[in-house]
Amino acid sequence: YTPYLLPRGESKALIVVLPGGGYGTRAPHEGHDIALWLNSIGVSALICHYRVSPYRHPYPSMDARRAIRTARFHAEEWGIDADKIGVIGFSAGGHLAATVSTWLHDGKESPDDEIDEMSARPNAAILCYAVLSFGEWGHDGSAANLLGDQLSPETRETHSHYRNVSPETPPCFLWHTAEDGGVPMENSLYFALACKEQGVPAELHVYPYGRHGLGLAKDIPHVAQWAASCANWLQELGWR
Protein backbone atom coordinates (compact mmCIF):
# COMPACT_ATOMS: atom_id res chain seq x y z
CA TYR A 1 0.00 0.00 0.00
CA THR A 2 1.03 3.57 -0.61
CA PRO A 3 -0.70 6.07 1.73
CA TYR A 4 -1.55 9.62 0.71
CA LEU A 5 -2.67 10.95 4.08
CA LEU A 6 -3.73 14.52 4.70
CA PRO A 7 -2.65 16.17 7.96
CA ARG A 8 -4.87 15.45 10.96
CA GLY A 9 -8.00 17.57 10.92
CA GLU A 10 -7.94 18.09 7.13
CA SER A 11 -9.67 14.84 6.13
CA LYS A 12 -12.82 13.10 7.35
CA ALA A 13 -12.55 10.18 4.96
CA LEU A 14 -10.14 7.83 3.22
CA ILE A 15 -10.63 6.08 -0.11
CA VAL A 16 -8.71 2.97 -1.18
CA VAL A 17 -7.56 3.35 -4.80
CA LEU A 18 -7.72 0.27 -7.07
CA PRO A 19 -6.11 0.97 -10.48
CA GLY A 20 -7.20 -0.92 -13.57
CA GLY A 21 -5.16 -3.09 -15.88
CA GLY A 22 -7.21 -6.18 -16.71
CA TYR A 23 -5.96 -8.03 -13.62
CA GLY A 24 -2.68 -8.33 -15.52
CA THR A 25 -1.06 -5.06 -14.46
CA ARG A 26 -1.94 -1.86 -12.55
CA ALA A 27 -2.21 1.33 -14.58
CA PRO A 28 -0.06 4.13 -13.06
CA HIS A 29 -2.39 6.96 -14.19
CA GLU A 30 -5.22 5.34 -12.23
CA GLY A 31 -3.19 5.28 -9.01
CA HIS A 32 -0.94 8.22 -8.14
CA ASP A 33 -2.96 10.81 -10.09
CA ILE A 34 -6.20 9.65 -8.47
CA ALA A 35 -4.72 9.76 -4.98
CA LEU A 36 -3.51 13.33 -5.58
CA TRP A 37 -6.96 14.33 -6.86
CA LEU A 38 -8.60 12.85 -3.76
CA ASN A 39 -6.17 14.80 -1.58
CA SER A 40 -7.05 17.98 -3.51
CA ILE A 41 -10.72 17.61 -2.52
CA GLY A 42 -9.92 16.91 1.12
CA VAL A 43 -9.95 13.09 1.13
CA SER A 44 -7.04 10.88 2.19
CA ALA A 45 -6.12 7.96 -0.05
CA LEU A 46 -4.43 4.58 0.08
CA ILE A 47 -3.28 3.00 -3.18
CA CYS A 48 -3.65 -0.76 -3.01
CA HIS A 49 -0.99 -2.65 -4.98
CA TYR A 50 -3.17 -5.72 -5.25
CA ARG A 51 -1.79 -8.89 -6.78
CA VAL A 52 -2.41 -9.49 -10.48
CA SER A 53 -1.77 -12.38 -12.90
CA PRO A 54 -0.22 -14.94 -12.43
CA TYR A 55 -2.06 -14.59 -9.10
CA ARG A 56 -5.74 -15.57 -9.43
CA HIS A 57 -8.92 -15.13 -7.42
CA PRO A 58 -9.15 -14.67 -4.46
CA TYR A 59 -5.79 -12.90 -4.05
CA PRO A 60 -6.81 -9.48 -5.46
CA SER A 61 -9.90 -9.30 -3.23
CA MET A 62 -7.87 -10.48 -0.23
CA ASP A 63 -5.47 -7.57 -0.83
CA ALA A 64 -8.27 -5.02 -1.30
CA ARG A 65 -10.02 -6.16 1.88
CA ARG A 66 -6.74 -5.98 3.78
CA ALA A 67 -6.32 -2.38 2.60
CA ILE A 68 -9.82 -1.46 3.83
CA ARG A 69 -9.19 -3.18 7.16
CA THR A 70 -5.81 -1.47 7.50
CA ALA A 71 -7.38 1.95 6.98
CA ARG A 72 -10.13 1.18 9.48
CA PHE A 73 -7.64 -0.14 12.03
CA HIS A 74 -5.52 3.03 11.76
CA ALA A 75 -8.46 5.45 11.49
CA GLU A 76 -7.87 7.18 14.82
CA GLU A 77 -4.12 7.39 14.27
CA TRP A 78 -4.62 8.78 10.77
CA GLY A 79 -7.31 11.23 11.88
CA ILE A 80 -10.13 9.81 9.76
CA ASP A 81 -13.62 8.46 10.48
CA ALA A 82 -13.69 4.65 10.54
CA ASP A 83 -17.20 4.85 9.04
CA LYS A 84 -16.00 6.90 6.05
CA ILE A 85 -13.71 4.46 4.27
CA GLY A 86 -14.50 3.84 0.62
CA VAL A 87 -13.09 2.36 -2.57
CA ILE A 88 -12.52 3.76 -6.04
CA GLY A 89 -11.75 1.41 -8.90
CA PHE A 90 -11.10 1.76 -12.62
CA SER A 91 -11.90 -0.90 -15.24
CA ALA A 92 -10.74 -4.21 -13.68
CA GLY A 93 -10.00 -2.24 -10.51
CA GLY A 94 -13.68 -1.30 -10.63
CA HIS A 95 -14.52 -4.99 -10.74
CA LEU A 96 -12.38 -5.43 -7.64
CA ALA A 97 -14.12 -2.47 -5.94
CA ALA A 98 -17.46 -4.10 -6.77
CA THR A 99 -16.22 -7.44 -5.42
CA VAL A 100 -15.57 -5.99 -1.97
CA SER A 101 -18.83 -3.98 -2.15
CA THR A 102 -21.11 -6.90 -3.05
CA TRP A 103 -19.37 -9.91 -1.49
CA LEU A 104 -19.34 -8.60 2.06
CA HIS A 105 -17.09 -10.08 4.71
CA ASP A 106 -17.22 -8.43 8.12
CA GLY A 107 -14.17 -10.24 9.42
CA LYS A 108 -11.98 -13.25 8.78
CA GLU A 109 -13.13 -16.41 10.50
CA SER A 110 -9.57 -17.00 11.66
CA PRO A 111 -7.96 -13.56 12.00
CA ASP A 112 -4.19 -13.46 11.61
CA ASP A 113 -3.89 -10.26 13.60
CA GLU A 114 -5.88 -7.31 14.96
CA ILE A 115 -6.27 -5.79 11.51
CA ASP A 116 -8.05 -8.91 10.23
CA GLU A 117 -10.66 -8.46 12.97
CA MET A 118 -11.86 -5.20 11.37
CA SER A 119 -14.78 -5.01 8.95
CA ALA A 120 -13.81 -5.07 5.26
CA ARG A 121 -17.06 -3.49 4.08
CA PRO A 122 -16.50 -0.17 2.31
CA ASN A 123 -18.87 2.68 3.19
CA ALA A 124 -19.01 3.93 -0.41
CA ALA A 125 -17.86 2.76 -3.84
CA ILE A 126 -16.80 4.77 -6.90
CA LEU A 127 -16.85 2.62 -10.04
CA CYS A 128 -15.15 4.15 -13.08
CA TYR A 129 -15.78 2.43 -16.45
CA ALA A 130 -15.82 -0.71 -14.36
CA VAL A 131 -15.93 -4.34 -15.46
CA LEU A 132 -19.15 -5.41 -13.74
CA SER A 133 -19.99 -8.41 -15.88
CA PHE A 134 -17.98 -11.39 -17.07
CA GLY A 135 -20.82 -12.35 -19.36
CA GLU A 136 -22.38 -10.76 -22.43
CA TRP A 137 -20.73 -7.32 -22.00
CA GLY A 138 -17.77 -8.60 -20.05
CA HIS A 139 -14.05 -8.15 -20.53
CA ASP A 140 -12.59 -11.53 -21.42
CA GLY A 141 -9.01 -10.56 -20.59
CA SER A 142 -9.93 -9.57 -17.04
CA ALA A 143 -11.96 -12.75 -16.58
CA ALA A 144 -9.12 -14.95 -17.85
CA ASN A 145 -6.47 -13.21 -15.75
CA LEU A 146 -8.56 -13.34 -12.58
CA LEU A 147 -9.98 -16.85 -12.89
CA GLY A 148 -7.43 -18.77 -14.99
CA ASP A 149 -8.37 -22.45 -15.01
CA GLN A 150 -11.37 -21.62 -12.79
CA LEU A 151 -12.99 -19.84 -15.75
CA SER A 152 -16.34 -21.43 -16.58
CA PRO A 153 -19.88 -20.25 -17.38
CA GLU A 154 -20.69 -20.65 -13.68
CA THR A 155 -17.76 -18.56 -12.41
CA ARG A 156 -18.43 -15.93 -15.09
CA GLU A 157 -21.93 -15.65 -13.63
CA THR A 158 -20.87 -15.48 -9.99
CA HIS A 159 -18.25 -12.80 -10.77
CA SER A 160 -20.76 -10.64 -12.71
CA HIS A 161 -21.32 -8.22 -9.87
CA TYR A 162 -24.39 -6.49 -11.25
CA ARG A 163 -26.07 -9.74 -10.17
CA ASN A 164 -24.61 -9.54 -6.66
CA VAL A 165 -25.93 -6.15 -5.52
CA SER A 166 -27.86 -6.42 -2.25
CA PRO A 167 -29.39 -3.95 0.22
CA GLU A 168 -26.07 -4.13 2.12
CA THR A 169 -24.10 -2.79 -0.87
CA PRO A 170 -22.82 0.71 0.00
CA PRO A 171 -23.83 3.86 -1.92
CA CYS A 172 -22.25 3.91 -5.38
CA PHE A 173 -21.09 6.51 -7.89
CA LEU A 174 -20.61 5.21 -11.43
CA TRP A 175 -19.44 6.75 -14.68
CA HIS A 176 -18.78 5.42 -18.18
CA THR A 177 -18.53 6.60 -21.78
CA ALA A 178 -20.94 5.39 -24.44
CA GLU A 179 -18.03 4.96 -26.88
CA ASP A 180 -16.07 2.66 -24.56
CA GLY A 181 -14.92 -0.17 -26.82
CA GLY A 182 -13.06 -2.08 -24.10
CA VAL A 183 -15.72 -2.34 -21.42
CA PRO A 184 -19.23 -1.56 -22.74
CA MET A 185 -21.30 0.95 -20.80
CA GLU A 186 -23.92 -1.75 -20.14
CA ASN A 187 -21.67 -2.82 -17.25
CA SER A 188 -22.45 0.41 -15.39
CA LEU A 189 -26.05 0.64 -16.58
CA TYR A 190 -27.05 -2.78 -15.30
CA PHE A 191 -25.18 -2.32 -12.02
CA ALA A 192 -26.95 1.00 -11.44
CA LEU A 193 -30.30 -0.63 -12.26
CA ALA A 194 -29.53 -3.39 -9.74
CA CYS A 195 -28.77 -0.72 -7.14
CA LYS A 196 -32.17 0.86 -7.80
CA GLU A 197 -33.90 -2.49 -7.47
CA GLN A 198 -32.12 -3.22 -4.17
CA GLY A 199 -32.70 0.26 -2.69
CA VAL A 200 -29.00 1.19 -2.82
CA PRO A 201 -28.36 4.91 -3.47
CA ALA A 202 -26.50 5.21 -6.78
CA GLU A 203 -25.47 8.05 -9.08
CA LEU A 204 -24.67 7.24 -12.72
CA HIS A 205 -23.07 9.43 -15.39
CA VAL A 206 -22.71 8.33 -19.02
CA TYR A 207 -20.74 10.61 -21.35
CA PRO A 208 -21.29 10.24 -25.10
CA TYR A 209 -17.64 10.35 -26.22
CA GLY A 210 -14.34 8.99 -24.99
CA ARG A 211 -12.25 5.83 -25.16
CA HIS A 212 -11.70 3.31 -22.39
CA GLY A 213 -9.22 3.99 -19.61
CA LEU A 214 -9.41 7.79 -19.43
CA GLY A 215 -8.62 8.17 -15.72
CA LEU A 216 -9.16 11.82 -14.82
CA ALA A 217 -9.84 12.49 -18.54
CA LYS A 218 -8.01 15.82 -18.46
CA ASP A 219 -7.74 15.83 -22.26
CA ILE A 220 -11.54 15.56 -22.70
CA PRO A 221 -13.12 18.43 -20.74
CA HIS A 222 -16.72 17.26 -20.80
CA VAL A 223 -15.73 13.79 -19.47
CA ALA A 224 -13.37 15.36 -16.94
CA GLN A 225 -16.49 16.72 -15.23
CA TRP A 226 -16.91 13.32 -13.60
CA ALA A 227 -14.37 14.33 -10.94
CA ALA A 228 -16.32 17.43 -9.90
CA SER A 229 -19.58 15.45 -9.90
CA CYS A 230 -17.95 12.79 -7.74
CA ALA A 231 -16.58 15.43 -5.35
CA ASN A 232 -20.11 16.83 -4.98
CA TRP A 233 -21.43 13.32 -4.35
CA LEU A 234 -18.87 12.79 -1.60
CA GLN A 235 -19.87 16.13 -0.11
CA GLU A 236 -23.50 15.01 -0.08
CA LEU A 237 -22.38 11.93 1.85
CA GLY A 238 -20.65 14.19 4.36
CA TRP A 239 -17.20 12.96 3.42
CA ARG A 240 -15.65 16.38 2.70
mmCIF file of C-alpha atoms in Angstrom:
data_model
loop_
_atom_site.group_PDB
_atom_site.id
_atom_site.type_symbol
_atom_site.label_atom_id
_atom_site.label_comp_id
_atom_site.label_asym_id
_atom_site.label_seq_id
_atom_site.Cartn_x
_atom_site.Cartn_y
_atom_site.Cartn_z
ATOM 1 C CA TYR A 1 0.000 0.000 0.000
ATOM 2 C CA THR A 2 1.030 3.572 -0.606
ATOM 3 C CA PRO A 3 -0.699 6.065 1.732
ATOM 4 C CA TYR A 4 -1.554 9.616 0.714
ATOM 5 C CA LEU A 5 -2.674 10.947 4.083
ATOM 6 C CA LEU A 6 -3.733 14.523 4.697
ATOM 7 C CA PRO A 7 -2.652 16.166 7.958
ATOM 8 C CA ARG A 8 -4.866 15.446 10.956
ATOM 9 C CA GLY A 9 -7.999 17.571 10.925
ATOM 10 C CA GLU A 10 -7.945 18.088 7.129
ATOM 11 C CA SER A 11 -9.674 14.843 6.128
ATOM 12 C CA LYS A 12 -12.824 13.097 7.352
ATOM 13 C CA ALA A 13 -12.552 10.185 4.962
ATOM 14 C CA LEU A 14 -10.143 7.830 3.217
ATOM 15 C CA ILE A 15 -10.629 6.083 -0.111
ATOM 16 C CA VAL A 16 -8.712 2.973 -1.178
ATOM 17 C CA VAL A 17 -7.562 3.346 -4.805
ATOM 18 C CA LEU A 18 -7.717 0.274 -7.068
ATOM 19 C CA PRO A 19 -6.111 0.972 -10.476
ATOM 20 C CA GLY A 20 -7.200 -0.922 -13.567
ATOM 21 C CA GLY A 21 -5.160 -3.095 -15.883
ATOM 22 C CA GLY A 22 -7.213 -6.176 -16.707
ATOM 23 C CA TYR A 23 -5.961 -8.032 -13.615
ATOM 24 C CA GLY A 24 -2.676 -8.329 -15.520
ATOM 25 C CA THR A 25 -1.061 -5.064 -14.456
ATOM 26 C CA ARG A 26 -1.935 -1.863 -12.554
ATOM 27 C CA ALA A 27 -2.213 1.335 -14.579
ATOM 28 C CA PRO A 28 -0.058 4.130 -13.060
ATOM 29 C CA HIS A 29 -2.386 6.957 -14.191
ATOM 30 C CA GLU A 30 -5.225 5.343 -12.226
ATOM 31 C CA GLY A 31 -3.189 5.275 -9.012
ATOM 32 C CA HIS A 32 -0.943 8.219 -8.138
ATOM 33 C CA ASP A 33 -2.965 10.809 -10.091
ATOM 34 C CA ILE A 34 -6.204 9.650 -8.470
ATOM 35 C CA ALA A 35 -4.716 9.763 -4.977
ATOM 36 C CA LEU A 36 -3.508 13.330 -5.577
ATOM 37 C CA TRP A 37 -6.958 14.331 -6.856
ATOM 38 C CA LEU A 38 -8.597 12.854 -3.755
ATOM 39 C CA ASN A 39 -6.169 14.803 -1.580
ATOM 40 C CA SER A 40 -7.050 17.982 -3.506
ATOM 41 C CA ILE A 41 -10.722 17.609 -2.520
ATOM 42 C CA GLY A 42 -9.915 16.907 1.117
ATOM 43 C CA VAL A 43 -9.950 13.094 1.131
ATOM 44 C CA SER A 44 -7.043 10.878 2.192
ATOM 45 C CA ALA A 45 -6.121 7.956 -0.053
ATOM 46 C CA LEU A 46 -4.429 4.580 0.083
ATOM 47 C CA ILE A 47 -3.283 3.001 -3.185
ATOM 48 C CA CYS A 48 -3.653 -0.763 -3.012
ATOM 49 C CA HIS A 49 -0.994 -2.649 -4.982
ATOM 50 C CA TYR A 50 -3.174 -5.721 -5.247
ATOM 51 C CA ARG A 51 -1.793 -8.887 -6.778
ATOM 52 C CA VAL A 52 -2.411 -9.490 -10.481
ATOM 53 C CA SER A 53 -1.770 -12.377 -12.900
ATOM 54 C CA PRO A 54 -0.215 -14.935 -12.435
ATOM 55 C CA TYR A 55 -2.065 -14.587 -9.105
ATOM 56 C CA ARG A 56 -5.738 -15.568 -9.430
ATOM 57 C CA HIS A 57 -8.918 -15.132 -7.422
ATOM 58 C CA PRO A 58 -9.152 -14.668 -4.456
ATOM 59 C CA TYR A 59 -5.789 -12.896 -4.045
ATOM 60 C CA PRO A 60 -6.813 -9.483 -5.464
ATOM 61 C CA SER A 61 -9.896 -9.303 -3.230
ATOM 62 C CA MET A 62 -7.870 -10.476 -0.228
ATOM 63 C CA ASP A 63 -5.472 -7.572 -0.833
ATOM 64 C CA ALA A 64 -8.274 -5.025 -1.296
ATOM 65 C CA ARG A 65 -10.018 -6.157 1.884
ATOM 66 C CA ARG A 66 -6.738 -5.982 3.781
ATOM 67 C CA ALA A 67 -6.322 -2.377 2.598
ATOM 68 C CA ILE A 68 -9.823 -1.455 3.834
ATOM 69 C CA ARG A 69 -9.192 -3.177 7.164
ATOM 70 C CA THR A 70 -5.808 -1.466 7.498
ATOM 71 C CA ALA A 71 -7.380 1.951 6.982
ATOM 72 C CA ARG A 72 -10.133 1.184 9.478
ATOM 73 C CA PHE A 73 -7.640 -0.137 12.030
ATOM 74 C CA HIS A 74 -5.520 3.031 11.761
ATOM 75 C CA ALA A 75 -8.464 5.455 11.493
ATOM 76 C CA GLU A 76 -7.872 7.184 14.818
ATOM 77 C CA GLU A 77 -4.118 7.395 14.267
ATOM 78 C CA TRP A 78 -4.615 8.778 10.766
ATOM 79 C CA GLY A 79 -7.312 11.227 11.884
ATOM 80 C CA ILE A 80 -10.132 9.808 9.761
ATOM 81 C CA ASP A 81 -13.616 8.464 10.483
ATOM 82 C CA ALA A 82 -13.693 4.647 10.537
ATOM 83 C CA ASP A 83 -17.202 4.853 9.037
ATOM 84 C CA LYS A 84 -15.998 6.904 6.055
ATOM 85 C CA ILE A 85 -13.709 4.455 4.275
ATOM 86 C CA GLY A 86 -14.495 3.839 0.624
ATOM 87 C CA VAL A 87 -13.089 2.360 -2.566
ATOM 88 C CA ILE A 88 -12.516 3.755 -6.042
ATOM 89 C CA GLY A 89 -11.753 1.409 -8.902
ATOM 90 C CA PHE A 90 -11.097 1.759 -12.624
ATOM 91 C CA SER A 91 -11.903 -0.901 -15.237
ATOM 92 C CA ALA A 92 -10.741 -4.213 -13.677
ATOM 93 C CA GLY A 93 -10.001 -2.242 -10.507
ATOM 94 C CA GLY A 94 -13.678 -1.298 -10.634
ATOM 95 C CA HIS A 95 -14.519 -4.992 -10.740
ATOM 96 C CA LEU A 96 -12.381 -5.431 -7.640
ATOM 97 C CA ALA A 97 -14.120 -2.475 -5.944
ATOM 98 C CA ALA A 98 -17.464 -4.100 -6.770
ATOM 99 C CA THR A 99 -16.225 -7.437 -5.424
ATOM 100 C CA VAL A 100 -15.570 -5.989 -1.969
ATOM 101 C CA SER A 101 -18.828 -3.984 -2.151
ATOM 102 C CA THR A 102 -21.115 -6.896 -3.046
ATOM 103 C CA TRP A 103 -19.368 -9.914 -1.493
ATOM 104 C CA LEU A 104 -19.340 -8.595 2.057
ATOM 105 C CA HIS A 105 -17.092 -10.079 4.710
ATOM 106 C CA ASP A 106 -17.225 -8.426 8.116
ATOM 107 C CA GLY A 107 -14.174 -10.241 9.419
ATOM 108 C CA LYS A 108 -11.980 -13.249 8.778
ATOM 109 C CA GLU A 109 -13.135 -16.405 10.497
ATOM 110 C CA SER A 110 -9.571 -17.005 11.661
ATOM 111 C CA PRO A 111 -7.963 -13.561 12.001
ATOM 112 C CA ASP A 112 -4.194 -13.464 11.608
ATOM 113 C CA ASP A 113 -3.888 -10.262 13.605
ATOM 114 C CA GLU A 114 -5.882 -7.306 14.965
ATOM 115 C CA ILE A 115 -6.274 -5.787 11.509
ATOM 116 C CA ASP A 116 -8.054 -8.908 10.233
ATOM 117 C CA GLU A 117 -10.656 -8.457 12.968
ATOM 118 C CA MET A 118 -11.856 -5.205 11.367
ATOM 119 C CA SER A 119 -14.782 -5.011 8.952
ATOM 120 C CA ALA A 120 -13.807 -5.072 5.264
ATOM 121 C CA ARG A 121 -17.064 -3.491 4.082
ATOM 122 C CA PRO A 122 -16.498 -0.168 2.310
ATOM 123 C CA ASN A 123 -18.867 2.685 3.193
ATOM 124 C CA ALA A 124 -19.007 3.931 -0.412
ATOM 125 C CA ALA A 125 -17.864 2.756 -3.844
ATOM 126 C CA ILE A 126 -16.804 4.770 -6.897
ATOM 127 C CA LEU A 127 -16.850 2.616 -10.043
ATOM 128 C CA CYS A 128 -15.155 4.148 -13.083
ATOM 129 C CA TYR A 129 -15.783 2.434 -16.453
ATOM 130 C CA ALA A 130 -15.818 -0.713 -14.361
ATOM 131 C CA VAL A 131 -15.932 -4.337 -15.462
ATOM 132 C CA LEU A 132 -19.150 -5.407 -13.742
ATOM 133 C CA SER A 133 -19.989 -8.414 -15.884
ATOM 134 C CA PHE A 134 -17.977 -11.388 -17.075
ATOM 135 C CA GLY A 135 -20.817 -12.350 -19.363
ATOM 136 C CA GLU A 136 -22.381 -10.757 -22.434
ATOM 137 C CA TRP A 137 -20.730 -7.319 -22.001
ATOM 138 C CA GLY A 138 -17.766 -8.603 -20.050
ATOM 139 C CA HIS A 139 -14.049 -8.154 -20.527
ATOM 140 C CA ASP A 140 -12.588 -11.530 -21.419
ATOM 141 C CA GLY A 141 -9.012 -10.558 -20.594
ATOM 142 C CA SER A 142 -9.929 -9.570 -17.042
ATOM 143 C CA ALA A 143 -11.957 -12.751 -16.577
ATOM 144 C CA ALA A 144 -9.120 -14.950 -17.852
ATOM 145 C CA ASN A 145 -6.470 -13.210 -15.746
ATOM 146 C CA LEU A 146 -8.562 -13.342 -12.577
ATOM 147 C CA LEU A 147 -9.978 -16.852 -12.893
ATOM 148 C CA GLY A 148 -7.434 -18.772 -14.987
ATOM 149 C CA ASP A 149 -8.370 -22.446 -15.009
ATOM 150 C CA GLN A 150 -11.370 -21.623 -12.788
ATOM 151 C CA LEU A 151 -12.989 -19.838 -15.750
ATOM 152 C CA SER A 152 -16.343 -21.431 -16.583
ATOM 153 C CA PRO A 153 -19.880 -20.254 -17.378
ATOM 154 C CA GLU A 154 -20.689 -20.652 -13.677
ATOM 155 C CA THR A 155 -17.763 -18.559 -12.413
ATOM 156 C CA ARG A 156 -18.429 -15.932 -15.088
ATOM 157 C CA GLU A 157 -21.930 -15.654 -13.635
ATOM 158 C CA THR A 158 -20.870 -15.478 -9.986
ATOM 159 C CA HIS A 159 -18.252 -12.798 -10.774
ATOM 160 C CA SER A 160 -20.763 -10.644 -12.710
ATOM 161 C CA HIS A 161 -21.317 -8.219 -9.868
ATOM 162 C CA TYR A 162 -24.390 -6.485 -11.250
ATOM 163 C CA ARG A 163 -26.067 -9.736 -10.175
ATOM 164 C CA ASN A 164 -24.606 -9.536 -6.664
ATOM 165 C CA VAL A 165 -25.928 -6.154 -5.523
ATOM 166 C CA SER A 166 -27.856 -6.415 -2.249
ATOM 167 C CA PRO A 167 -29.392 -3.945 0.221
ATOM 168 C CA GLU A 168 -26.066 -4.135 2.117
ATOM 169 C CA THR A 169 -24.100 -2.792 -0.869
ATOM 170 C CA PRO A 170 -22.817 0.707 0.000
ATOM 171 C CA PRO A 171 -23.828 3.863 -1.916
ATOM 172 C CA CYS A 172 -22.252 3.908 -5.380
ATOM 173 C CA PHE A 173 -21.092 6.508 -7.891
ATOM 174 C CA LEU A 174 -20.605 5.209 -11.435
ATOM 175 C CA TRP A 175 -19.438 6.746 -14.684
ATOM 176 C CA HIS A 176 -18.781 5.420 -18.180
ATOM 177 C CA THR A 177 -18.529 6.601 -21.776
ATOM 178 C CA ALA A 178 -20.944 5.392 -24.444
ATOM 179 C CA GLU A 179 -18.026 4.956 -26.876
ATOM 180 C CA ASP A 180 -16.066 2.662 -24.557
ATOM 181 C CA GLY A 181 -14.921 -0.169 -26.816
ATOM 182 C CA GLY A 182 -13.063 -2.078 -24.104
ATOM 183 C CA VAL A 183 -15.722 -2.344 -21.423
ATOM 184 C CA PRO A 184 -19.231 -1.563 -22.738
ATOM 185 C CA MET A 185 -21.301 0.953 -20.797
ATOM 186 C CA GLU A 186 -23.923 -1.754 -20.138
ATOM 187 C CA ASN A 187 -21.673 -2.819 -17.251
ATOM 188 C CA SER A 188 -22.452 0.409 -15.394
ATOM 189 C CA LEU A 189 -26.052 0.639 -16.583
ATOM 190 C CA TYR A 190 -27.054 -2.780 -15.298
ATOM 191 C CA PHE A 191 -25.182 -2.317 -12.019
ATOM 192 C CA ALA A 192 -26.954 0.997 -11.438
ATOM 193 C CA LEU A 193 -30.297 -0.626 -12.258
ATOM 194 C CA ALA A 194 -29.535 -3.388 -9.744
ATOM 195 C CA CYS A 195 -28.769 -0.715 -7.140
ATOM 196 C CA LYS A 196 -32.165 0.862 -7.799
ATOM 197 C CA GLU A 197 -33.905 -2.493 -7.472
ATOM 198 C CA GLN A 198 -32.123 -3.217 -4.165
ATOM 199 C CA GLY A 199 -32.700 0.256 -2.689
ATOM 200 C CA VAL A 200 -29.002 1.191 -2.816
ATOM 201 C CA PRO A 201 -28.363 4.912 -3.469
ATOM 202 C CA ALA A 202 -26.496 5.215 -6.778
ATOM 203 C CA GLU A 203 -25.466 8.052 -9.081
ATOM 204 C CA LEU A 204 -24.675 7.237 -12.717
ATOM 205 C CA HIS A 205 -23.068 9.434 -15.389
ATOM 206 C CA VAL A 206 -22.712 8.332 -19.018
ATOM 207 C CA TYR A 207 -20.736 10.611 -21.355
ATOM 208 C CA PRO A 208 -21.286 10.244 -25.100
ATOM 209 C CA TYR A 209 -17.642 10.346 -26.220
ATOM 210 C CA GLY A 210 -14.337 8.990 -24.992
ATOM 211 C CA ARG A 211 -12.248 5.830 -25.156
ATOM 212 C CA HIS A 212 -11.704 3.305 -22.386
ATOM 213 C CA GLY A 213 -9.225 3.994 -19.606
ATOM 214 C CA LEU A 214 -9.413 7.790 -19.430
ATOM 215 C CA GLY A 215 -8.619 8.173 -15.725
ATOM 216 C CA LEU A 216 -9.164 11.823 -14.819
ATOM 217 C CA ALA A 217 -9.844 12.489 -18.540
ATOM 218 C CA LYS A 218 -8.014 15.820 -18.456
ATOM 219 C CA ASP A 219 -7.741 15.831 -22.258
ATOM 220 C CA ILE A 220 -11.541 15.560 -22.700
ATOM 221 C CA PRO A 221 -13.116 18.433 -20.741
ATOM 222 C CA HIS A 222 -16.721 17.257 -20.795
ATOM 223 C CA VAL A 223 -15.728 13.789 -19.473
ATOM 224 C CA ALA A 224 -13.366 15.364 -16.937
ATOM 225 C CA GLN A 225 -16.491 16.725 -15.229
ATOM 226 C CA TRP A 226 -16.907 13.318 -13.599
ATOM 227 C CA ALA A 227 -14.373 14.326 -10.944
ATOM 228 C CA ALA A 228 -16.322 17.427 -9.904
ATOM 229 C CA SER A 229 -19.577 15.452 -9.901
ATOM 230 C CA CYS A 230 -17.950 12.787 -7.738
ATOM 231 C CA ALA A 231 -16.580 15.428 -5.347
ATOM 232 C CA ASN A 232 -20.110 16.834 -4.982
ATOM 233 C CA TRP A 233 -21.431 13.322 -4.353
ATOM 234 C CA LEU A 234 -18.872 12.791 -1.604
ATOM 235 C CA GLN A 235 -19.868 16.130 -0.111
ATOM 236 C CA GLU A 236 -23.503 15.014 -0.081
ATOM 237 C CA LEU A 237 -22.377 11.928 1.846
ATOM 238 C CA GLY A 238 -20.654 14.192 4.365
ATOM 239 C CA TRP A 239 -17.204 12.964 3.416
ATOM 240 C CA ARG A 240 -15.650 16.375 2.701
#
